[in-house]
Amino acid sequence: MSSLKELAELVITGDIQKVKDATKQLLEAGEDPLRVINEGLIPGINEVGVRFKEGEMFVPEMMMSAQAMKAGVELAKEKIGGTDIPTAGKVVMGSVKGDLHDIGKNLVIMMLESSGFSIVDLGVDAPVEKFVQAVKEHKPQVVGMSALLTTTMPVMQEVIRALDKEGLRSKVKVVIGGAPVTQEYAEEIGADGYAPDAGTAVELCKQLLN
Amino acid sequence: MEYASKHGAGMAFRTLTPEQIREIHSASCRVLEEVGVVVHHDEAADLLKQAGAYTDAGGRIYIPSALVKRALESAPSRITLYNRLGEPALWLEKSNVYFGAGSDTLIYLDPFTGERRPWQSSDVATALRVVDALPNLDFVMSMGLLSDVDRRMINRTQYALMLKNSVKPQVVIAEDRGTVADIFEMAAAATGGTEALKHRPIFALYCEPTSPLQLPFESVDKLLLAAENRIPVNFACGAVAGASTPVTVAGTVVQANAEALCGLVVHQLKNPGAPFLYGYGDSPLDMGTMVAVYSVPEALLLQGCLCDLARYYSLPSWGYAGCSSSKAFDEQAVVEGTMFTLIGALQGCNLMHDVFYIESGRTGSLELLVLTDEVISRVRYMLGGVDTTPDYLAVEAIRRVGPGGNFLGDEHTARHFRESWRGNLSDFNNYDAWAAEGSRTMGARIREKLRDIMEAYRPVPLAPDAEREIDGILRRAEERLAG
């Protein structure tokens, strides 16, 4: 029989199967699913964040831990039923139309998820309307756009204009990123922020929501 | 099977054994056959299907090894690139090595003030003239992304600047088919027409897949246009190991090779015998900082693999040199730039680009460019190897001088000393003489040389009517894009 502390340890080791098994055991033994999340799984991923900042753990290990945590959270959620788990915020993310690159975007998603944000991933090659539709449907606090190509960068501006036209612009913060993107470009097209890397993107989202 | 590099007097270098080359080739063919690729271009997808590739219900295309074999047989083993004056300048084959600058950095690092700023057209013109002036740089690229022209005109304007400020052959980045067509027209204007340009290409085109295993529309569209017009072209995966390709060097080679071969198959199906440049690069993801970093040892090893594979395939090779992850022109930049330049030359990589890149390609340093010119000079000397013919073995000179003598006064020394390497930046004074001349460091000497070039150097100008024609092509493109 695992304890919540041991569950946190398993999240740190990033062993998905063991986290699932331990979560099941705890739930079957009658542990409160919210406690399993808040006192087992979340402290585990928080410790991973600390160790990452200190240079003891690295991104691939963080990814494993994040996946393990997510698997545990899914099991606990089933027990809770319809109750929404409180999150740090909701972010709609996508690589804009014409751009098939998703590694940077996926890194940002992974980092945001590890920091408690919930994500709606629009994938790659996402047209302007898809962003608008997602904002209407999911009512996020933040819209994140990624572009690796200079040719697709202008689509970011189109999305901002479309949000404006639909009266949605004031309801969300828009953040952008990608190799050719700069702070100046973000200002030029009227985005709320720019992040040069995934770590900064998380800080940026937190700042914008405060 | 030829795979190791061959330089002067039997000097050679290899990264892989013949067995490893066969293993990698086989693994790449398995990826193309078993995993398949996604081709976002109808004509290319049709070419593959008609040639016998299987397409599944989801649209993924699986390429049989026989198609790879046929493409490797029809692609030429040598590409000659000409300069703007119509003279053959670069022979891309075997272990010949050529170096050039890079394209599209975001930031210009002012060598005199240290200021970092977005590139202006005048900065790019200046930088191109510096490349033109440096004797060991063999080709030009666009240097920086222009911040002072309409975004859609950037590649065209860069190309006009390349033609106006340098006679050297070019490697070109272009966003789409229309841009390549305009660039081709500008090149034709400078070299005596379309047919002459097809016969004597002055530029190669850079295209890339979107890893893993996707062929985006614009890249394939350019690849097909290049095949039609016999513009030398690559299909170079810019790997980010651990993210867009496997984290291991071998895994990255297997996938990047599969992607390059897939590009080659499409290219040769379109126009068998059209010139194709084989290569790719890796800037692995640093798992602590999440930055894709240049010039780490893994990237150098990867280039060794691709050079050995290129010779095994009898294809001209494409790679990197003289670049760095460092944020400044500092000791790290010198270490990384110099290592890559030396190893790339030993590997016998035909066309090496990105000399002057720092900050992993975001910033361009003309100081690193000038320094690397001197590094290449040292390296080229070394590639000559050691002459062991009787006069060089010098037994007669040793006999003449004898025990306790001095070679300084011997005619053998007088006859041969001018063959020794001489640089023009490195300092060989004693301390007092060096101090008397102002104790100038290498950096100071580099900036002085840069200032001299910037003030005095004038490239061979274009003919006035060619220049007018090029400006006309630019103007028409601008009107078209605005309309």
XYZ file of C-alpha atoms in Angstrom:
693
model
C 0.000 0.000 0.000
C 1.520 3.293 -1.169
C 1.312 6.546 0.714
C 0.677 9.948 -0.877
C 4.347 10.729 -0.306
C 5.373 7.613 -2.177
C 3.014 8.579 -5.012
C 4.783 11.941 -5.259
C 8.114 10.088 -5.428
C 6.804 7.913 -8.261
C 5.776 11.024 -10.212
C 9.327 12.289 -9.826
C 10.754 9.048 -11.230
C 8.375 9.418 -14.184
C 7.210 5.794 -14.167
C 3.738 5.995 -15.728
C 2.678 2.435 -14.935
C 3.762 2.622 -11.296
C 1.979 5.957 -10.819
C -1.193 4.452 -12.268
C -0.935 1.388 -10.031
C -0.279 3.429 -6.890
C -3.097 5.861 -7.687
C -5.522 2.956 -8.185
C -4.435 1.369 -4.912
C -4.958 4.601 -2.992
C -8.359 5.215 -4.536
C -9.469 1.620 -3.946
C -8.397 1.928 -0.318
C -10.815 4.833 -0.014
C -8.454 7.803 -0.250
C -10.130 11.092 -1.279
C -9.422 11.614 -5.023
C -8.826 15.364 -4.511
C -6.253 14.553 -1.814
C -4.580 12.084 -4.201
C -4.244 14.901 -6.727
C -3.383 17.779 -4.400
C -1.203 15.965 -1.887
C 0.306 13.229 -4.050
C 0.467 13.971 -7.751
C 0.821 17.793 -7.694
C 3.575 17.909 -5.026
C 5.438 15.355 -7.158
C 5.342 17.515 -10.291
C 6.126 20.626 -8.251
C 9.284 18.968 -6.968
C 10.176 18.096 -10.568
C 9.840 21.794 -11.408
C 12.173 22.712 -8.559
C 14.765 20.130 -9.587
C 14.550 21.289 -13.203
C 15.246 24.884 -12.195
C 18.222 23.687 -10.152
C 19.620 21.809 -13.150
C 19.220 18.379 -11.527
C 16.480 17.207 -13.873
C 16.073 17.769 -17.605
C 13.237 18.236 -20.067
C 12.821 14.576 -21.151
C 12.554 13.538 -17.487
C 10.033 16.310 -16.897
C 7.984 15.059 -19.842
C 7.914 11.555 -18.334
C 6.875 12.959 -14.947
C 4.184 15.153 -16.523
C 2.759 12.165 -18.394
C 2.807 10.069 -15.212
C 1.046 12.837 -13.281
C -1.577 13.233 -16.017
C -2.272 9.481 -16.010
C -2.793 9.618 -12.227
C -5.021 12.708 -12.458
C -7.196 10.980 -15.096
C -7.822 8.046 -12.728
C -8.632 10.340 -9.806
C -10.941 12.444 -11.988
C -12.984 9.355 -12.883
C -13.708 8.912 -9.190
C -14.692 12.525 -8.701
C -17.090 12.457 -11.644
C -18.085 15.711 -13.293
C -16.339 18.053 -10.831
C -13.890 20.382 -12.577
C -10.368 20.385 -11.196
C -9.297 23.982 -10.550
C -6.507 25.076 -12.952
C -4.109 27.984 -13.208
C -5.853 29.075 -16.391
C -6.942 27.882 -19.803
C -4.758 28.381 -22.866
C -5.640 27.812 -26.522
C -2.442 26.986 -28.441
C -1.629 26.352 -32.075
C 0.912 26.672 -34.891
C -0.634 29.073 -37.388
C -1.877 28.311 -40.897
C 0.889 27.221 -43.269
C 3.222 26.174 -40.456
C 3.733 22.464 -39.803
C 6.211 22.962 -36.963
C 5.006 21.930 -33.551
C 8.006 21.108 -31.394
C 8.291 24.543 -29.803
C 4.558 24.757 -29.330
C 4.452 21.288 -27.752
C 7.269 22.178 -25.371
C 5.323 25.224 -24.234
C 2.199 23.075 -23.782
C 4.138 20.564 -21.724
C 5.592 23.282 -19.505
C 2.213 24.968 -19.071
C 0.523 21.681 -18.196
C 3.226 20.974 -15.650
C 2.447 24.362 -14.119
C -1.247 23.583 -13.754
C -2.677 25.244 -16.882
C -5.254 23.421 -18.950
C -4.598 23.457 -22.682
C -6.679 23.323 -25.831
C -4.230 22.254 -28.541
C -5.209 23.316 -32.066
C -2.263 21.427 -33.553
C -0.355 22.653 -36.626
C -1.484 24.514 -39.748
C -4.373 26.009 -37.742
C -6.424 28.504 -39.792
C -7.582 31.846 -38.411
C -11.186 30.631 -37.981
C -10.017 27.695 -35.867
C -8.494 30.088 -33.316
C -11.639 32.239 -33.298
C -13.873 29.183 -32.932
C -11.757 27.800 -30.085
C -11.919 31.108 -28.196
C -15.707 31.167 -28.539
C -16.068 27.555 -27.504
C -13.488 27.159 -24.724
C -13.364 30.732 -23.353
C -9.625 30.625 -22.546
C -7.734 33.379 -20.725
C -4.786 33.103 -23.121
C -4.310 32.414 -26.831
C -0.825 31.234 -27.792
C 0.405 31.213 -31.380
C 3.571 29.736 -32.826
C 5.323 30.287 -36.173
C 8.743 29.098 -37.321
C 8.557 30.580 -40.808
C 8.766 34.248 -41.748
C 6.048 33.518 -44.303
C 3.552 32.350 -41.688
C 4.250 35.064 -39.110
C 1.683 37.462 -40.650
C -1.080 34.921 -39.905
C -0.612 35.805 -36.224
C -1.703 39.331 -37.015
C -4.696 38.010 -38.968
C -5.789 36.006 -35.926
C -5.532 39.094 -33.705
C -7.571 41.120 -36.212
C -10.193 38.383 -36.444
C -10.488 38.219 -32.651
C -10.899 41.985 -32.663
C -13.605 41.834 -35.323
C -15.547 39.208 -33.380
C -15.363 41.311 -30.218
C -13.221 38.672 -28.486
C -9.903 40.471 -28.334
C -10.453 42.094 -24.932
C -11.458 38.752 -23.414
C -8.099 37.040 -23.999
C -4.402 37.716 -23.722
C -2.491 36.881 -26.918
C 1.054 35.546 -26.653
C 3.319 34.577 -29.551
C 6.569 32.729 -30.107
C 8.768 30.925 -32.640
C 12.309 31.291 -33.983
C 11.844 34.413 -36.184
C 9.409 36.110 -33.773
C 10.641 39.021 -31.657
C 9.334 41.304 -28.917
C 9.213 44.123 -31.503
C 7.055 41.991 -33.775
C 4.700 41.203 -30.893
C 4.295 44.926 -30.254
C 3.904 45.652 -33.974
C 0.960 43.289 -34.380
C -0.644 44.123 -31.045
C 0.025 40.892 -29.136
C 0.137 41.058 -25.338
C 3.401 39.233 -25.004
C 6.280 37.319 -26.553
C 8.406 34.568 -25.053
C 11.731 33.407 -26.484
C 11.503 29.955 -24.873
C 9.113 27.579 -23.137
C 10.193 28.453 -19.608
C 9.630 32.151 -20.218
C 6.265 31.377 -21.821
C 5.004 29.940 -18.532
C 6.202 32.986 -16.576
C 4.578 35.234 -19.177
C 1.188 33.488 -18.919
C 1.303 33.685 -15.124
C 2.156 37.405 -15.257
C -0.589 38.187 -17.767
C -3.226 36.444 -15.646
C -2.265 38.260 -12.443
C 33.196 1.534 -52.031
C 34.579 5.029 -51.590
C 33.563 6.706 -48.351
C 36.502 8.224 -46.433
C 37.660 11.702 -47.419
C 40.795 12.031 -49.553
C 43.043 15.041 -49.260
C 46.599 15.850 -50.308
C 49.296 13.169 -50.219
C 46.990 10.425 -48.967
C 45.505 12.299 -46.009
C 42.107 10.834 -45.191
C 39.392 11.006 -42.610
C 36.361 8.903 -41.922
C 33.671 8.776 -39.249
C 31.900 5.548 -40.182
C 33.052 2.065 -41.147
C 31.669 0.531 -44.372
C 29.475 -1.730 -42.222
C 28.021 1.270 -40.371
C 27.288 3.046 -43.664
C 25.338 0.018 -44.883
C 23.498 -0.201 -41.544
C 22.467 3.459 -41.706
C 21.425 3.244 -45.357
C 19.366 0.148 -44.639
C 17.732 1.736 -41.576
C 16.814 4.867 -43.583
C 15.303 2.723 -46.342
C 13.316 0.844 -43.707
C 11.959 4.152 -42.380
C 10.827 5.161 -45.889
C 9.266 1.734 -46.539
C 7.776 0.959 -43.123
C 7.028 4.333 -41.504
C 6.428 6.391 -44.639
C 6.148 10.133 -45.194
C 3.402 12.729 -45.525
C 3.646 14.717 -48.765
C 1.662 17.967 -48.764
C 1.951 18.409 -52.532
C -0.341 16.723 -55.062
C 2.076 16.601 -57.988
C 4.847 15.122 -55.854
C 2.447 12.604 -54.294
C 1.294 11.591 -57.793
C 4.878 11.230 -59.029
C 5.600 8.877 -56.129
C 2.408 6.870 -56.620
C 2.982 6.469 -60.350
C 6.517 5.275 -59.671
C 5.209 2.527 -57.410
C 5.039 3.997 -53.910
C 2.148 2.742 -51.796
C -0.297 5.267 -50.349
C -2.471 4.176 -47.422
C -6.027 5.308 -46.616
C -4.693 8.136 -44.446
C -2.586 9.517 -47.304
C 0.778 8.441 -45.937
C 3.220 7.412 -48.661
C 5.607 4.468 -48.328
C 8.640 4.552 -50.616
C 10.162 1.271 -51.799
C 13.950 1.001 -51.719
C 14.050 0.411 -55.453
C 12.976 4.040 -55.997
C 15.812 5.236 -53.780
C 18.282 3.129 -55.726
C 17.051 4.480 -59.054
C 17.260 8.090 -57.826
C 20.813 7.570 -56.543
C 21.796 6.208 -59.956
C 20.373 9.098 -61.967
C 21.603 11.991 -59.752
C 24.927 13.532 -60.864
C 27.989 13.015 -58.663
C 29.405 16.490 -59.374
C 27.893 19.954 -59.443
C 29.848 22.887 -60.825
C 28.779 26.271 -59.509
C 29.825 29.331 -61.508
C 30.495 32.858 -60.357
C 28.619 35.896 -61.621
C 31.295 36.443 -64.265
C 30.498 33.070 -65.833
C 33.653 31.342 -64.616
C 33.505 27.873 -63.037
C 34.247 28.464 -59.352
C 33.226 25.504 -57.188
C 33.461 21.845 -58.074
C 31.235 20.053 -55.619
C 32.400 16.455 -55.582
C 34.539 13.969 -53.687
C 36.360 15.726 -50.805
C 36.607 19.252 -52.224
C 35.849 21.791 -49.505
C 34.253 25.225 -49.887
C 33.069 27.662 -47.254
C 30.439 30.372 -47.195
C 28.438 32.575 -44.874
C 24.879 31.960 -43.711
C 21.431 33.360 -44.282
C 18.715 35.205 -42.446
C 20.163 35.902 -39.013
C 17.845 38.209 -37.083
C 20.445 40.379 -35.386
C 23.476 42.215 -36.727
C 26.247 42.493 -34.161
C 28.022 45.753 -34.942
C 31.731 44.880 -34.796
C 32.792 48.372 -33.696
C 30.135 49.367 -31.163
C 28.983 45.912 -30.001
C 25.411 47.016 -30.602
C 22.883 44.279 -31.478
C 20.240 45.477 -33.892
C 17.900 44.197 -36.639
C 19.577 44.084 -40.072
C 19.099 46.971 -42.483
C 19.664 46.581 -46.232
C 22.838 48.659 -45.918
C 24.212 46.270 -43.247
C 23.576 43.275 -45.520
C 25.266 45.046 -48.442
C 28.297 45.777 -46.261
C 28.454 42.222 -44.921
C 28.211 40.779 -48.445
C 31.114 42.967 -49.589
C 33.158 41.648 -46.665
C 32.451 38.061 -47.755
C 33.339 39.003 -51.335
C 36.629 40.507 -50.174
C 37.765 37.586 -48.005
C 39.826 35.185 -50.141
C 38.942 31.982 -48.290
C 35.195 32.389 -48.416
C 33.862 30.777 -51.560
C 30.159 31.604 -51.679
C 27.642 34.061 -50.257
C 24.269 33.711 -48.583
C 21.808 36.379 -47.479
C 23.471 37.163 -44.106
C 20.507 38.845 -42.407
C 16.735 39.111 -42.463
C 15.957 42.637 -43.686
C 13.960 44.715 -41.247
C 13.529 47.685 -43.596
C 11.626 46.135 -46.512
C 8.146 44.633 -46.929
C 8.185 41.137 -45.432
C 7.186 39.526 -48.739
C 10.050 41.254 -50.552
C 12.808 40.161 -48.158
C 14.194 37.196 -50.143
C 14.077 39.034 -53.466
C 15.768 42.128 -52.049
C 18.424 39.981 -50.387
C 19.149 38.312 -53.711
C 19.509 41.625 -55.544
C 21.946 42.695 -52.817
C 23.954 39.478 -53.287
C 24.252 40.090 -57.035
C 25.228 43.722 -56.584
C 27.791 43.223 -53.826
C 29.589 40.019 -54.740
C 30.631 37.983 -57.756
C 30.819 34.766 -55.717
C 28.344 31.897 -56.229
C 25.321 31.955 -53.950
C 23.162 29.649 -51.884
C 19.653 31.000 -51.741
C 16.694 30.727 -49.391
C 13.351 31.613 -50.945
C 9.936 31.422 -49.358
C 8.000 30.054 -52.336
C 7.907 29.234 -56.065
C 7.201 32.826 -57.106
C 10.229 34.075 -55.185
C 12.495 31.451 -56.757
C 11.177 32.404 -60.197
C 12.069 36.071 -59.596
C 15.489 35.131 -58.217
C 16.110 32.955 -61.254
C 15.166 35.869 -63.502
C 17.519 38.230 -61.647
C 20.357 35.702 -61.923
C 19.623 35.303 -65.645
C 19.777 39.086 -66.063
C 23.232 39.119 -64.465
C 24.627 36.168 -66.428
C 23.312 36.429 -69.974
C 19.899 34.798 -70.002
C 17.908 31.789 -68.866
C 19.528 29.133 -71.058
C 23.035 30.261 -70.126
C 22.054 30.192 -66.453
C 20.669 26.634 -66.698
C 23.954 25.613 -68.288
C 26.106 27.557 -65.800
C 24.226 27.819 -62.475
C 25.438 30.557 -60.133
C 23.214 29.664 -57.215
C 21.999 26.634 -55.316
C 18.636 26.586 -53.579
C 18.096 25.545 -49.962
C 14.939 23.526 -49.232
C 13.992 21.541 -46.182
C 11.519 18.949 -44.964
C 9.536 19.480 -41.784
C 10.851 16.789 -39.502
C 9.827 14.209 -38.687
C 8.986 12.898 -42.161
C 6.781 15.612 -43.594
C 7.233 17.285 -46.967
C 5.569 20.710 -46.759
C 3.957 22.205 -49.870
C 6.282 25.193 -50.377
C 9.485 23.136 -49.995
C 8.366 20.476 -52.444
C 7.086 23.114 -54.850
C 10.533 24.742 -54.864
C 12.224 21.342 -55.162
C 10.194 20.579 -58.306
C 10.875 24.012 -59.800
C 14.588 23.530 -59.130
C 14.511 20.105 -60.818
C 12.790 21.572 -63.905
C 15.305 24.394 -64.213
C 18.344 22.347 -63.165
C 19.003 24.677 -60.243
C 21.189 22.741 -57.783
C 19.071 22.086 -54.699
C 19.264 20.341 -51.358
C 16.547 18.898 -49.135
C 18.248 19.396 -45.819
C 16.692 18.404 -42.534
C 17.531 20.985 -39.868
C 17.377 18.469 -37.060
C 16.721 19.344 -33.446
C 17.885 16.074 -31.924
C 15.716 14.987 -29.032
C 12.742 16.865 -30.474
C 12.348 16.638 -34.274
C 14.708 13.670 -34.628
C 15.898 10.912 -32.251
C 18.248 12.038 -29.496
C 21.088 9.756 -30.648
C 23.474 10.807 -33.418
C 22.820 7.571 -35.343
C 19.054 7.990 -35.026
C 19.237 11.552 -36.288
C 21.365 10.445 -39.245
C 18.909 7.657 -40.084
C 15.935 10.017 -40.134
C 17.674 13.006 -41.781
C 19.064 10.628 -44.411
C 15.593 9.184 -45.016
C 14.218 12.703 -45.478
C 17.034 13.726 -47.836
C 16.633 10.534 -49.868
C 12.881 11.091 -50.037
C 13.519 14.604 -51.414
C 16.004 13.118 -53.877
C 13.448 10.546 -55.096
C 10.809 13.220 -55.774
C 13.436 15.458 -57.415
C 14.801 12.742 -59.717
C 11.303 11.557 -60.656
C 10.567 15.110 -61.810
C 13.746 15.465 -63.851
C 16.239 12.581 -63.827
C 19.808 13.851 -63.809
C 19.008 17.263 -62.316
C 21.666 18.341 -59.767
C 20.972 17.489 -56.121
C 23.042 18.465 -53.090
C 22.982 15.919 -50.260
C 23.224 17.059 -46.654
C 21.589 18.150 -43.430
C 22.477 19.457 -39.999
C 21.684 19.057 -36.350
C 21.263 21.593 -33.593
C 20.329 19.350 -30.670
C 17.895 20.540 -28.043
C 19.738 21.383 -24.854
C 17.594 19.599 -22.308
C 18.348 22.124 -19.592
C 17.707 25.385 -21.447
C 15.462 24.091 -24.266
C 17.567 25.978 -26.776
C 18.507 24.283 -30.061
C 22.277 24.662 -29.951
C 24.862 24.880 -32.733
C 28.282 23.391 -33.095
C 28.213 20.856 -30.260
C 30.317 17.688 -30.776
C 27.211 15.677 -31.750
C 26.581 18.047 -34.657
C 30.167 17.586 -35.834
C 29.853 13.810 -35.659
C 26.604 13.934 -37.617
C 28.366 15.860 -40.374
C 31.081 13.201 -40.500
C 28.387 10.584 -41.060
C 26.681 12.539 -43.836
C 29.983 13.176 -45.643
C 30.830 9.451 -45.609
C 27.293 8.659 -46.804
C 27.527 11.302 -49.563
C 30.665 9.681 -50.966
C 29.056 6.222 -50.660
C 26.106 7.598 -52.671
C 28.384 9.592 -55.041
C 26.483 12.809 -54.277
C 27.903 16.272 -53.554
C 27.664 17.123 -49.854
C 26.260 20.079 -47.911
C 27.041 21.033 -44.324
C 28.170 23.589 -41.768
C 31.337 25.318 -40.517
C 32.504 28.342 -38.553
C 29.360 28.735 -36.437
C 28.676 28.894 -32.716
C 26.102 28.915 -29.923
C 27.870 31.734 -28.126
C 26.061 35.045 -27.652
C 29.173 37.085 -28.334
C 32.314 36.914 -30.453
C 34.229 35.399 -27.573
C 36.377 32.416 -26.648
C 33.442 29.995 -27.000
C 32.717 31.321 -30.486
C 36.342 30.790 -31.491
C 36.466 27.261 -30.038
C 33.233 26.155 -31.696
C 33.755 27.941 -34.996
C 37.310 26.689 -35.383
C 36.516 23.096 -34.428
C 33.672 22.929 -36.921
C 35.784 24.486 -39.683
C 38.688 22.105 -39.155
C 36.605 18.963 -38.795
C 34.359 19.914 -41.722
C 37.418 20.286 -43.920
C 38.858 16.939 -42.783
C 35.441 15.345 -43.378
C 35.633 16.672 -46.943
C 32.260 18.393 -46.851
C 31.821 20.067 -50.256
C 29.738 23.115 -49.401
C 29.857 24.355 -45.796
C 27.708 27.285 -44.768
C 26.932 29.410 -41.711
C 30.432 30.779 -41.178
C 29.750 33.898 -39.023
C 26.715 32.483 -37.126
C 26.659 33.036 -33.383
C 23.791 32.577 -30.911
C 22.917 29.385 -32.841
C 21.974 31.304 -35.935
C 20.075 34.243 -34.486
C 22.983 36.685 -34.676
C 25.664 37.297 -37.307
C 29.219 38.260 -36.331
C 31.509 39.712 -38.989
C 34.382 39.346 -36.531
C 33.867 35.571 -36.497
C 33.703 35.705 -40.300
C 37.090 37.412 -40.614
C 38.647 35.148 -37.988
C 37.335 32.050 -39.769
C 38.815 33.279 -43.054
C 42.217 32.915 -41.383
C 41.251 29.557 -39.853
C 40.257 28.273 -43.314
C 43.595 29.456 -44.663
C 45.401 27.361 -42.024
C 43.102 24.398 -42.644
C 43.487 24.493 -46.443
C 47.241 24.443 -46.016
C 46.964 21.348 -43.825
C 44.717 19.585 -46.337
C 47.651 19.648 -48.747
C 49.205 16.888 -46.636
C 52.903 16.096 -46.479
C 54.990 15.868 -49.639
C 57.451 12.963 -49.345
C 59.137 13.175 -52.729
C 62.978 13.072 -52.542
C 63.515 16.841 -52.587
C 61.089 17.180 -49.658
C 62.633 14.301 -47.714
C 65.735 16.517 -47.987
C 68.385 13.881 -47.354
C 70.804 15.844 -49.566
C 70.205 19.044 -47.581
C 70.759 17.168 -44.317
C 73.980 15.758 -45.773
C 75.170 19.232 -46.800
C 74.447 20.815 -43.436
C 75.679 17.821 -41.460
C 75.959 17.417 -37.677
C 76.070 20.766 -35.846
C 75.283 22.863 -38.928
C 72.471 25.309 -39.656
C 69.752 25.056 -42.315
C 69.191 28.789 -42.434
C 71.962 29.342 -44.932
C 71.196 26.299 -47.094
C 69.713 26.748 -50.554
C 67.052 24.094 -49.758
C 65.607 26.452 -47.161
C 65.737 29.411 -49.532
C 64.001 27.366 -52.220
C 61.155 26.069 -50.064
C 60.464 28.482 -47.188
C 57.926 30.486 -49.189
C 55.783 27.352 -49.379
C 55.181 27.566 -45.618
C 51.833 28.793 -44.387
C 51.533 32.518 -43.827
C 48.549 34.205 -42.334
C 47.755 37.871 -42.296
C 45.976 38.184 -38.944
C 47.950 35.922 -36.639
C 50.821 37.615 -34.859
C 54.324 36.119 -34.863
C 56.256 38.977 -33.304
C 58.208 38.622 -30.082
C 56.678 40.336 -27.066
C 58.592 43.605 -27.327
C 57.796 44.095 -31.002
C 54.142 43.212 -30.368
C 53.961 45.667 -27.455
C 55.666 48.362 -29.513
C 52.937 47.998 -32.145
C 50.258 48.699 -29.543
C 49.728 45.230 -27.965
C 46.842 44.638 -30.323
C 44.889 41.448 -29.713
C 43.497 39.251 -32.477
C 40.109 40.908 -31.954
C 41.574 44.371 -32.481
C 43.397 43.230 -35.611
C 40.197 41.665 -36.939
C 38.244 44.911 -36.449
C 40.997 46.879 -38.153
C 40.866 44.547 -41.136
C 37.072 44.861 -41.212
C 37.344 48.647 -41.212
C 39.838 48.542 -44.085
C 37.560 46.288 -46.144
C 34.465 48.359 -45.409
C 36.194 51.587 -46.392
C 38.207 50.511 -49.386
C 36.857 47.344 -50.956
C 34.701 47.638 -54.075
C 33.287 44.462 -55.661
C 33.252 44.020 -59.451
C 30.112 45.953 -60.417
C 27.208 44.584 -62.423
C 26.810 45.835 -65.979
C 24.495 48.894 -65.834
C 21.794 47.285 -68.006
C 21.814 44.118 -65.869
C 21.427 46.282 -62.767
C 18.483 48.122 -64.353
C 16.864 44.809 -65.263
C 17.281 43.490 -61.713
C 15.764 46.650 -60.247
C 12.893 46.287 -62.711
C 12.238 42.700 -61.576
C 12.170 43.911 -57.967
C 9.822 46.769 -58.805
C 7.418 44.530 -60.707
C 7.377 41.991 -57.856
C 6.597 44.783 -55.420
C 3.720 46.029 -57.556
C 2.378 42.495 -58.004
C 2.507 41.760 -54.275
C 0.972 45.105 -53.372
C -1.792 44.671 -55.964
